[in-house]
PDB file of C-alpha atoms in Angstrom:
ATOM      1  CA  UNK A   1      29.794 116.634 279.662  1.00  0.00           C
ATOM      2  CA  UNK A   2      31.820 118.159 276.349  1.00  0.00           C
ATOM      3  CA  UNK A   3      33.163 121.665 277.882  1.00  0.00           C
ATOM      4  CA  UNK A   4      34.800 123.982 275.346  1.00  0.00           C
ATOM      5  CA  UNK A   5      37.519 126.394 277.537  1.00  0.00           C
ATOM      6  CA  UNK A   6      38.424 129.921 275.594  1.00  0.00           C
ATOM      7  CA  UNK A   7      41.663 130.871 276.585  1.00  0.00           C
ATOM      8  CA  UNK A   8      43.240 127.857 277.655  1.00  0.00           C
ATOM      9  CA  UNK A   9      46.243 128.330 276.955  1.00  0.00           C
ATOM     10  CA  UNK A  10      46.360 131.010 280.055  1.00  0.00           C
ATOM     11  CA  UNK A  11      47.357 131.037 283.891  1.00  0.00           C
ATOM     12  CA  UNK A  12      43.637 130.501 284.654  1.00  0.00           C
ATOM     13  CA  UNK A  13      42.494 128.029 281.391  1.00  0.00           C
ATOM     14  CA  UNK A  14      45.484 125.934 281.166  1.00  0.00           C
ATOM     15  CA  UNK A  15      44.566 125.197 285.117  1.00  0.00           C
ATOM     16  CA  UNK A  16      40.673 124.396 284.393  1.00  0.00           C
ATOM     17  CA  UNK A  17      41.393 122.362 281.170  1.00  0.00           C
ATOM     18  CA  UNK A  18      43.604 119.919 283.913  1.00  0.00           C
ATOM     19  CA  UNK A  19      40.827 120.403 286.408  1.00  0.00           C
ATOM     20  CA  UNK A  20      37.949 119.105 284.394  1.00  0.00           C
ATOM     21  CA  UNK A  21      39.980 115.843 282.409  1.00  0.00           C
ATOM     22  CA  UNK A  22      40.744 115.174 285.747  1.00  0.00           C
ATOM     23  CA  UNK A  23      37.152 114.771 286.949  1.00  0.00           C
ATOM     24  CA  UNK A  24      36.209 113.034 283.583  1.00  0.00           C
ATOM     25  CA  UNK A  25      34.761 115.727 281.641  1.00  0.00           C
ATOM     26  CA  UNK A  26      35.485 116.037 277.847  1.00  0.00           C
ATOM     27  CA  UNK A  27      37.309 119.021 277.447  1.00  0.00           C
ATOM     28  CA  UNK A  28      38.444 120.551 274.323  1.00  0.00           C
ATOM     29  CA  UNK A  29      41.258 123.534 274.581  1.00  0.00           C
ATOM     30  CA  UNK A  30      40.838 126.669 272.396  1.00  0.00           C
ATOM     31  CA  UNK A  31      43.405 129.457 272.252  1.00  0.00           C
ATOM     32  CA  UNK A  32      44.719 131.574 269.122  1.00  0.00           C
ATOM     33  CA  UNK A  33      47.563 128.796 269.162  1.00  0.00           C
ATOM     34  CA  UNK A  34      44.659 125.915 268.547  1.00  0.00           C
ATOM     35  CA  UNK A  35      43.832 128.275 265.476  1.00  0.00           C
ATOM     36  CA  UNK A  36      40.716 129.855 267.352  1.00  0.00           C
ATOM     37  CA  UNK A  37      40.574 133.409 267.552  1.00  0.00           C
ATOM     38  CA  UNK A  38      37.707 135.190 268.923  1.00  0.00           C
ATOM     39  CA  UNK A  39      38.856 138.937 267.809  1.00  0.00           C
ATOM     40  CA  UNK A  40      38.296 137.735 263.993  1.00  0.00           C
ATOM     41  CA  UNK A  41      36.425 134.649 264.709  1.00  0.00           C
ATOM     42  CA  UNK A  42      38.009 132.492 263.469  1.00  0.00           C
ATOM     43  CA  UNK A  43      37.503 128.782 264.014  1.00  0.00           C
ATOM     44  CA  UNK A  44      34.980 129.688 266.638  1.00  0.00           C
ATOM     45  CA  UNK A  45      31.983 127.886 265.508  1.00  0.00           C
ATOM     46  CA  UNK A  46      33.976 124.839 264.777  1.00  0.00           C
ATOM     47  CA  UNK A  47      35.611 125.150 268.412  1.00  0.00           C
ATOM     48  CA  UNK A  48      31.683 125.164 269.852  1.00  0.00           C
ATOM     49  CA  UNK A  49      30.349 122.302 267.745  1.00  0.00           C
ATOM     50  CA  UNK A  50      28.872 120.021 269.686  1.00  0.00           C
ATOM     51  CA  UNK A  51      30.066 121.978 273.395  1.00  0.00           C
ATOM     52  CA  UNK A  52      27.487 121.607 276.083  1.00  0.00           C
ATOM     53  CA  UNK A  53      29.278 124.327 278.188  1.00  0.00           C
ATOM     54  CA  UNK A  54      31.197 126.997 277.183  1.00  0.00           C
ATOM     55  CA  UNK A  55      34.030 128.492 279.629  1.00  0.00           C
ATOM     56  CA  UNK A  56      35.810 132.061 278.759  1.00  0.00           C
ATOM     57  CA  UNK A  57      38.830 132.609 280.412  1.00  0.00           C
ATOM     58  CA  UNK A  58      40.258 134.668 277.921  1.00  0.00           C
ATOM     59  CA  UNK A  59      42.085 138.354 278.896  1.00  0.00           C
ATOM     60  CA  UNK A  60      42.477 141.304 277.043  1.00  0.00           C
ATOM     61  CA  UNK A  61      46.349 141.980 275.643  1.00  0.00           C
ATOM     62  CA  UNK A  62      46.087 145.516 277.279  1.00  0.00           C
ATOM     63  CA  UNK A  63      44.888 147.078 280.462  1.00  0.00           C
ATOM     64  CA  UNK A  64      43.978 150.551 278.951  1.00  0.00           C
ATOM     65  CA  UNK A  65      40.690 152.127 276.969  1.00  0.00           C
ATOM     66  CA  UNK A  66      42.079 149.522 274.134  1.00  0.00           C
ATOM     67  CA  UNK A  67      40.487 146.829 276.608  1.00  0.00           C
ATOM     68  CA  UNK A  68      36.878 147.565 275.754  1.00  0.00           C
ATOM     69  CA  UNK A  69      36.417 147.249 271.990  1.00  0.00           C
ATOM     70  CA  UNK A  70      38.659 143.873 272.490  1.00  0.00           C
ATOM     71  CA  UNK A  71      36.127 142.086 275.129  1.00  0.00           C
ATOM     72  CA  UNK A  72      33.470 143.547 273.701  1.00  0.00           C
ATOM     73  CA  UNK A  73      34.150 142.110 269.862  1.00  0.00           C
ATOM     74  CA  UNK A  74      35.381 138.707 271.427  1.00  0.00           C
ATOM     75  CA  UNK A  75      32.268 138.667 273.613  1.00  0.00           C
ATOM     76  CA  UNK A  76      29.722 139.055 271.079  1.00  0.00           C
ATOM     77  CA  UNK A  77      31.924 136.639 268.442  1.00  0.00           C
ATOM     78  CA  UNK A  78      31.672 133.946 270.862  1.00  0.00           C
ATOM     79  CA  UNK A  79      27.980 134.543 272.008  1.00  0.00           C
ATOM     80  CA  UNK A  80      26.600 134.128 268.263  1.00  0.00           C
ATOM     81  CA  UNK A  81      28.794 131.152 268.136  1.00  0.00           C
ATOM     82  CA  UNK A  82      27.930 129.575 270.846  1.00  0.00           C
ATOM     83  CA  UNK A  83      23.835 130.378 270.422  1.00  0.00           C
ATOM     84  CA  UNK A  84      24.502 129.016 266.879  1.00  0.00           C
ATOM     85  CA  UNK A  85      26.156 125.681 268.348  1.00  0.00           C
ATOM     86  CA  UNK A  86      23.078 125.211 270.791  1.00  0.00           C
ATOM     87  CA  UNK A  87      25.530 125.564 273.613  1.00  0.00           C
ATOM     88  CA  UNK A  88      23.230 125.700 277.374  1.00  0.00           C
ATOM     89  CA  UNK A  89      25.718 127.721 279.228  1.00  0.00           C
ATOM     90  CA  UNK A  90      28.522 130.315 279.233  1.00  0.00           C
ATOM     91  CA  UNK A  91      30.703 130.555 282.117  1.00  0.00           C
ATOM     92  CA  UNK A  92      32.634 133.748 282.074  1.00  0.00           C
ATOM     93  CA  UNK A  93      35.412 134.875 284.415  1.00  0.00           C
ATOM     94  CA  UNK A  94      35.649 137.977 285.690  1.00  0.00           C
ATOM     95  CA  UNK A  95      36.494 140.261 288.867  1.00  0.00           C
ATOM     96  CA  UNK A  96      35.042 141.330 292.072  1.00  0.00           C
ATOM     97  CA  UNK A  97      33.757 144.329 292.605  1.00  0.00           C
ATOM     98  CA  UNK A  98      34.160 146.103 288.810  1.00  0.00           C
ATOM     99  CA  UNK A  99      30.856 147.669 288.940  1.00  0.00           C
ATOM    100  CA  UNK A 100      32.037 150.090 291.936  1.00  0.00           C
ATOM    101  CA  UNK A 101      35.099 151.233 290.045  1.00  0.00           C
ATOM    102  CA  UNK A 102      33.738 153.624 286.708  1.00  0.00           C
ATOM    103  CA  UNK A 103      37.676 155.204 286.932  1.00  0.00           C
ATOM    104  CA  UNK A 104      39.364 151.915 285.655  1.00  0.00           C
ATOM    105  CA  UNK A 105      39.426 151.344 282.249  1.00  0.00           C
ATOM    106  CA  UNK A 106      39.563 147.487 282.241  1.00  0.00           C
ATOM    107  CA  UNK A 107      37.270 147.145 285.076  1.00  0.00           C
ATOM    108  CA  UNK A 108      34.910 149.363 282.746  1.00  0.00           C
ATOM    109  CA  UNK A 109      35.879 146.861 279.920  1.00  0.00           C
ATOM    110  CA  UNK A 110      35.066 143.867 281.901  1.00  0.00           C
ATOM    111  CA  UNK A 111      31.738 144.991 283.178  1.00  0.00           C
ATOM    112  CA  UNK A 112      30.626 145.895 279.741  1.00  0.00           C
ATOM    113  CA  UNK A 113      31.636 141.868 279.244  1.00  0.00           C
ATOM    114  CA  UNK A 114      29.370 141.423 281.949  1.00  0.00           C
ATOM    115  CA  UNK A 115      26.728 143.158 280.546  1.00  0.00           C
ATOM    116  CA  UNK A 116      27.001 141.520 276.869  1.00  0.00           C
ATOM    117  CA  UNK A 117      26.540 138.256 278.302  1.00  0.00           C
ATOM    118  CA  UNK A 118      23.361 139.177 280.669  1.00  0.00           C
ATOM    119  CA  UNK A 119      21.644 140.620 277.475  1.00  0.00           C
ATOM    120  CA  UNK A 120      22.814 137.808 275.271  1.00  0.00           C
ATOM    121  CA  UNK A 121      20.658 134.401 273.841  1.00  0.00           C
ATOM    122  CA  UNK A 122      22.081 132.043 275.852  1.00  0.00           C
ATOM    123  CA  UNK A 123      22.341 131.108 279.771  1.00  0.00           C
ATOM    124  CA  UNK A 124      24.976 131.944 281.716  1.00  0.00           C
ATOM    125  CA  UNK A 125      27.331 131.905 285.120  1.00  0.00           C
ATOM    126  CA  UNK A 126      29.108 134.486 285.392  1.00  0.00           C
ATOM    127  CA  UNK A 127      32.501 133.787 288.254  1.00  0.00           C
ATOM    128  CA  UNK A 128      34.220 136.973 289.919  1.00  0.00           C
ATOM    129  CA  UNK A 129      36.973 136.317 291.373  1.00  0.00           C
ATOM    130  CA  UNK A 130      38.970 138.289 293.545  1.00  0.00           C
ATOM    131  CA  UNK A 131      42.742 139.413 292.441  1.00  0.00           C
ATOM    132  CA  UNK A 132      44.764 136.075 292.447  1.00  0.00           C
ATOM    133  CA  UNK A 133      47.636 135.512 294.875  1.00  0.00           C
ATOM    134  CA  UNK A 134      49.769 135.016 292.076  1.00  0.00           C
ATOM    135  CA  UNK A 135      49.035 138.363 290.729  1.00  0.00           C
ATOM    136  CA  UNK A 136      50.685 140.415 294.157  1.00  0.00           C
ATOM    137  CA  UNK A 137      53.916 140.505 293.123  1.00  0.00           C
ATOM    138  CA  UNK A 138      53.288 141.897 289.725  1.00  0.00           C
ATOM    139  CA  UNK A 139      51.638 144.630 291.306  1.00  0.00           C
ATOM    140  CA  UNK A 140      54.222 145.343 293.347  1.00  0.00           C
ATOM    141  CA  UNK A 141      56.869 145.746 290.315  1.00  0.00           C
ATOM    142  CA  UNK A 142      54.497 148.383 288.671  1.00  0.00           C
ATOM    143  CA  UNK A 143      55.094 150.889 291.473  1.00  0.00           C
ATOM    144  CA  UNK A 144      59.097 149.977 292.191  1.00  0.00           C
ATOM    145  CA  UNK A 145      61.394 152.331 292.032  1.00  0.00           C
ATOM    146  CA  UNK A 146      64.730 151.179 293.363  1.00  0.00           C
ATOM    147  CA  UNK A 147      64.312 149.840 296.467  1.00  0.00           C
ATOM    148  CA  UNK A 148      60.802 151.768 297.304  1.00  0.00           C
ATOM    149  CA  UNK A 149      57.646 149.617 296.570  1.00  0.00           C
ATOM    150  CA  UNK A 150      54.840 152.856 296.602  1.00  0.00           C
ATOM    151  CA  UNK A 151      51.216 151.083 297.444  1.00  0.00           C
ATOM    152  CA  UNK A 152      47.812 152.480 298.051  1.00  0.00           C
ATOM    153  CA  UNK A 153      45.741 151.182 301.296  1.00  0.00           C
ATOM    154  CA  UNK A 154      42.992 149.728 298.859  1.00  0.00           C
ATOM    155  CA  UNK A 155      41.647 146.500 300.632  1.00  0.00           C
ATOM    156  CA  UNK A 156      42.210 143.211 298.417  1.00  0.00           C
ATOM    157  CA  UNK A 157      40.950 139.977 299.361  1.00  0.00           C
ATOM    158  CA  UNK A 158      43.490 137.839 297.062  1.00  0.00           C
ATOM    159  CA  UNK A 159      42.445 134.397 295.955  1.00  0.00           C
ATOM    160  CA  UNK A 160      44.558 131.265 295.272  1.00  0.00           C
ATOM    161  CA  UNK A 161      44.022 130.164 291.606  1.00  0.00           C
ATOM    162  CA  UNK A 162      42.778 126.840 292.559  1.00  0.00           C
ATOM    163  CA  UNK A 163      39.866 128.245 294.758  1.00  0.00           C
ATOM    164  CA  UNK A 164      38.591 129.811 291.575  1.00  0.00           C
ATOM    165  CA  UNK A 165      38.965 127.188 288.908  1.00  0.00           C
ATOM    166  CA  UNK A 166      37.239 124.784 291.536  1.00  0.00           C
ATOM    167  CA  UNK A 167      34.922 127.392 291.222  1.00  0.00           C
ATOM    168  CA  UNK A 168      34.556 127.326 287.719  1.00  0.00           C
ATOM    169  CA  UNK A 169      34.462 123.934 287.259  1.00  0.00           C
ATOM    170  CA  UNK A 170      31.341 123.657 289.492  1.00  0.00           C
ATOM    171  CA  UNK A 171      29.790 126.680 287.467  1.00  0.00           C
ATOM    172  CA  UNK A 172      30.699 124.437 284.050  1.00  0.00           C
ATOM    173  CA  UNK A 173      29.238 121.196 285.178  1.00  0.00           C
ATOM    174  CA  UNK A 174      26.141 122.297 287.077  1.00  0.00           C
ATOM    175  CA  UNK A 175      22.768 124.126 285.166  1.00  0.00           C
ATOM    176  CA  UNK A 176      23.669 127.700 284.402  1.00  0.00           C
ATOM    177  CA  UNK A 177      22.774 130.857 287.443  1.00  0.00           C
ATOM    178  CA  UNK A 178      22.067 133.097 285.125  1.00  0.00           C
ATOM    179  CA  UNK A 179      23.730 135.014 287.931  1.00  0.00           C
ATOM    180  CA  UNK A 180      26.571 136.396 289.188  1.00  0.00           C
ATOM    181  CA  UNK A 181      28.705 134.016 291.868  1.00  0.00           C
ATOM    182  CA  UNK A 182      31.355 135.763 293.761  1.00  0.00           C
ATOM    183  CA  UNK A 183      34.597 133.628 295.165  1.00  0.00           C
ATOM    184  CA  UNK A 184      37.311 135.225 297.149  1.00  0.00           C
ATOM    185  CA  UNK A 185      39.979 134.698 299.782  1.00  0.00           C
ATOM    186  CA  UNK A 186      39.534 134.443 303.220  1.00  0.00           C
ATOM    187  CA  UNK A 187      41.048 137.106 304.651  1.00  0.00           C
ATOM    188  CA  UNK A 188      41.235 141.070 303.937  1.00  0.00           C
ATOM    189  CA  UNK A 189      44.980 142.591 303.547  1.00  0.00           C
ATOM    190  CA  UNK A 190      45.456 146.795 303.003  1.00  0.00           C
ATOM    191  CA  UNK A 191      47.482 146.437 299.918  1.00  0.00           C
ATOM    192  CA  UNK A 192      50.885 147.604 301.414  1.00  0.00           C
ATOM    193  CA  UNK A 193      50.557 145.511 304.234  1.00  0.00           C
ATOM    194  CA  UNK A 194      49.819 142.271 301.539  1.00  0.00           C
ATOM    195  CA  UNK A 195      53.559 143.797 299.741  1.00  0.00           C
ATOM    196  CA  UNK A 196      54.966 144.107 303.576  1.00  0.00           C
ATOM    197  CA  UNK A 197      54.015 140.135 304.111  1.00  0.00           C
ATOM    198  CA  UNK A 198      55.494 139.070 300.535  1.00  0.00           C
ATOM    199  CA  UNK A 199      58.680 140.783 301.362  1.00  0.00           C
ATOM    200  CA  UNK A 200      58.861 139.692 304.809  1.00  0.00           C
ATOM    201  CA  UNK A 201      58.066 135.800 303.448  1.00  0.00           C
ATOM    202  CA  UNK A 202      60.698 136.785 300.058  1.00  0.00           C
ATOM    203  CA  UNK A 203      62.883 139.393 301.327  1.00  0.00           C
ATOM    204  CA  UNK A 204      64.589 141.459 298.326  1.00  0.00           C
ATOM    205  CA  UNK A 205      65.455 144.536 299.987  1.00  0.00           C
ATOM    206  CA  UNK A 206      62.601 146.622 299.304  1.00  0.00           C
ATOM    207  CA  UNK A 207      60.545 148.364 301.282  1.00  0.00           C
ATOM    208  CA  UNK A 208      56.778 149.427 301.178  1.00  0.00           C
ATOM    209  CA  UNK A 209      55.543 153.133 301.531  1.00  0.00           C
ATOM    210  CA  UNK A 210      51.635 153.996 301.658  1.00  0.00           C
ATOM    211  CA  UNK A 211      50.971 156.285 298.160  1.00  0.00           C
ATOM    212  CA  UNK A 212      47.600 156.548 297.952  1.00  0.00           C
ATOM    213  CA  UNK A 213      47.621 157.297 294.641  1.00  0.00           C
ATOM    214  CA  UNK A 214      50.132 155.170 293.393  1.00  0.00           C
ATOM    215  CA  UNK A 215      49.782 152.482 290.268  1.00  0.00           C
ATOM    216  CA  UNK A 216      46.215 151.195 289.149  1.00  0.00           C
ATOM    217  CA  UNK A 217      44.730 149.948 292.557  1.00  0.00           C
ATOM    218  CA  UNK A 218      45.519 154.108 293.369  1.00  0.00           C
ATOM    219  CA  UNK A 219      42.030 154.310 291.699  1.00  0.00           C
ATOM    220  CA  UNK A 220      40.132 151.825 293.556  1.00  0.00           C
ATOM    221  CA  UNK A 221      37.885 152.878 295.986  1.00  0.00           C
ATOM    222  CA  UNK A 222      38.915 151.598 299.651  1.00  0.00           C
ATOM    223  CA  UNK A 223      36.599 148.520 299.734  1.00  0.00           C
ATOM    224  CA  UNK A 224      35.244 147.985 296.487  1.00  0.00           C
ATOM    225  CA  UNK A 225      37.117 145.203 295.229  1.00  0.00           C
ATOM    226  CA  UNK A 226      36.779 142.943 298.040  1.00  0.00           C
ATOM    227  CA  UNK A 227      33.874 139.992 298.147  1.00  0.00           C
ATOM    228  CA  UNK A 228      30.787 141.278 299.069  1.00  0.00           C
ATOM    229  CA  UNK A 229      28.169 139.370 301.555  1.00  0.00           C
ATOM    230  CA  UNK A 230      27.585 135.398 300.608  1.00  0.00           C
ATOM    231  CA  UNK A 231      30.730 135.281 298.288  1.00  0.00           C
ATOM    232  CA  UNK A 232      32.374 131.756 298.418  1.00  0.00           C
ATOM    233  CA  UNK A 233      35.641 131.587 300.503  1.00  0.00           C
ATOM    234  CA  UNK A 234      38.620 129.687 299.263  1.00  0.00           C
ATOM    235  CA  UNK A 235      40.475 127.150 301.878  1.00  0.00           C
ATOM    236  CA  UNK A 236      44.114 128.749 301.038  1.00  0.00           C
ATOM    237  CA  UNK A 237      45.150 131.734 303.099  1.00  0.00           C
ATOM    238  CA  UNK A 238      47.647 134.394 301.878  1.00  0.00           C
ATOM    239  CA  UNK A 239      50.377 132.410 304.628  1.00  0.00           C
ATOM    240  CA  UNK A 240      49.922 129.423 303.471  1.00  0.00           C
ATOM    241  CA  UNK A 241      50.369 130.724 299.979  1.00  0.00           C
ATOM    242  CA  UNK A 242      53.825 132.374 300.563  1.00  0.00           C
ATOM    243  CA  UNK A 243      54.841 129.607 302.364  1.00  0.00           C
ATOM    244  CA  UNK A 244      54.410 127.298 299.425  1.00  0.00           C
ATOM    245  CA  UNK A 245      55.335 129.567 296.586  1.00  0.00           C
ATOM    246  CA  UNK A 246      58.661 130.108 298.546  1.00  0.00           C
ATOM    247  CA  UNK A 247      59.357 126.133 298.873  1.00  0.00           C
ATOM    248  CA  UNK A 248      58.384 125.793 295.105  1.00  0.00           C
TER     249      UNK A 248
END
């Protein structure tokens, strides 16, 4: 198959370009540094030409209100591109559980995404992942404060990237759901006890307290960003990820 990845020069499309050579695919790699930019549009139909599958991995520069007019230009750029192109299938990324929170802005953002490519001309999977493993220690730094690490009790179910660009891979080689399909973790964590594990495994003399209002998970109802019933489970657990980020 020819697969066109959006955003490949990122954590998650840089991963899924490798991914899909690997397995023999034809793969071409589109990021604002390939000349393709999806806020102006340019290059876009050129980047298409010829694409059976289309794969958008791309994230907004911002995780305000500015998030919305960004996914939702890119979104529609690419859409009449790739309907243009005669492209069968968009695979989107995008996050677990964005639907239950209306108080985030780039949850809001992402749905609306979501929502541009359901109404859209051409077939589509749409992949929500849960927040990556990776993405845990960022977190934590947002709500530091010398040695205190301030984290709500919100319930994540963190993913290791691989798990999802498996994921996507399958959702870029195989006929489009028209759907949503949901991969996560396997295991639940309250959020401060996921920072009490990362600093037990990578001690760095912090500490965790519960602030339930603290930093942007502070908004996130208790459960509604973990995977719901029938969601694909990745292999890696949270252990096994520490364990392997601290050897690397």
């Amino acid at each position: 198959m020819k697969i066109a990845v959006v955003g490949a020069g990122g954590f998650v499309g840089s991963r899924l370009v490798r991914k899909l050579r690997s397995e023999g695919h034809e793969v071409t790699a589109h990021d604002r540094s390939t000349g393709v930019d999806l806020l102006t549009g340019e290059g876009v139909p050129e980047a298409l030409a010829g694409a059976d599958t289309v794969v958008n991995t791309i994230d907004a520069p911002s995780f305000d209100e500015d998030a919305v007019p960004f996914f939702r230009t890119t979104t529609q750029t690419l859409l009449n591109a790739a309907e243009g192109a005669g492209v069968g299938n968009v695979v989107l990324l995008s996050i677990v559980g964005i639907d239950q929170v209306p108080d985030v802005a780039y949850y809001r953002a992402k749905l609306e995404q979501e929502r541009l490519l359901e109404a859209g001309p051409v077939p589509y999977t749409i992949v929500r992942a849960t927040q990556f493993m990776d993405f845990i220690e960022p977190v934590m730094s947002w709500t530091t404060s010398g040695d205190t690490v301030r984290l709500p009790t919100t319930r994540l179910q963190p993913v290791a990237v691989e798990d999802v660009v498996d994921t996507l891979a399958e959702a870029a080689t195989t006929p489009p759901r028209n759907g949503i399909v949901n991969v996560a973790g396997p295991d639940v964590f309250p959020l401060d006890d996921l920072a009490r594990r990362t600093l037990d495994a990578h001690p760095d003399g912090r500490h965790v307290v519960v602030d339930e209002e603290a930093g942007l998970f502070g908004q996130v109802p208790r459960d509604a960003i973990i995977a719901p019933p029938g969601a694909r489970l990745g292999a890696t657990s949270y252990e096994q990820w520490l364990q392997r980020s601290h050897h690397a």
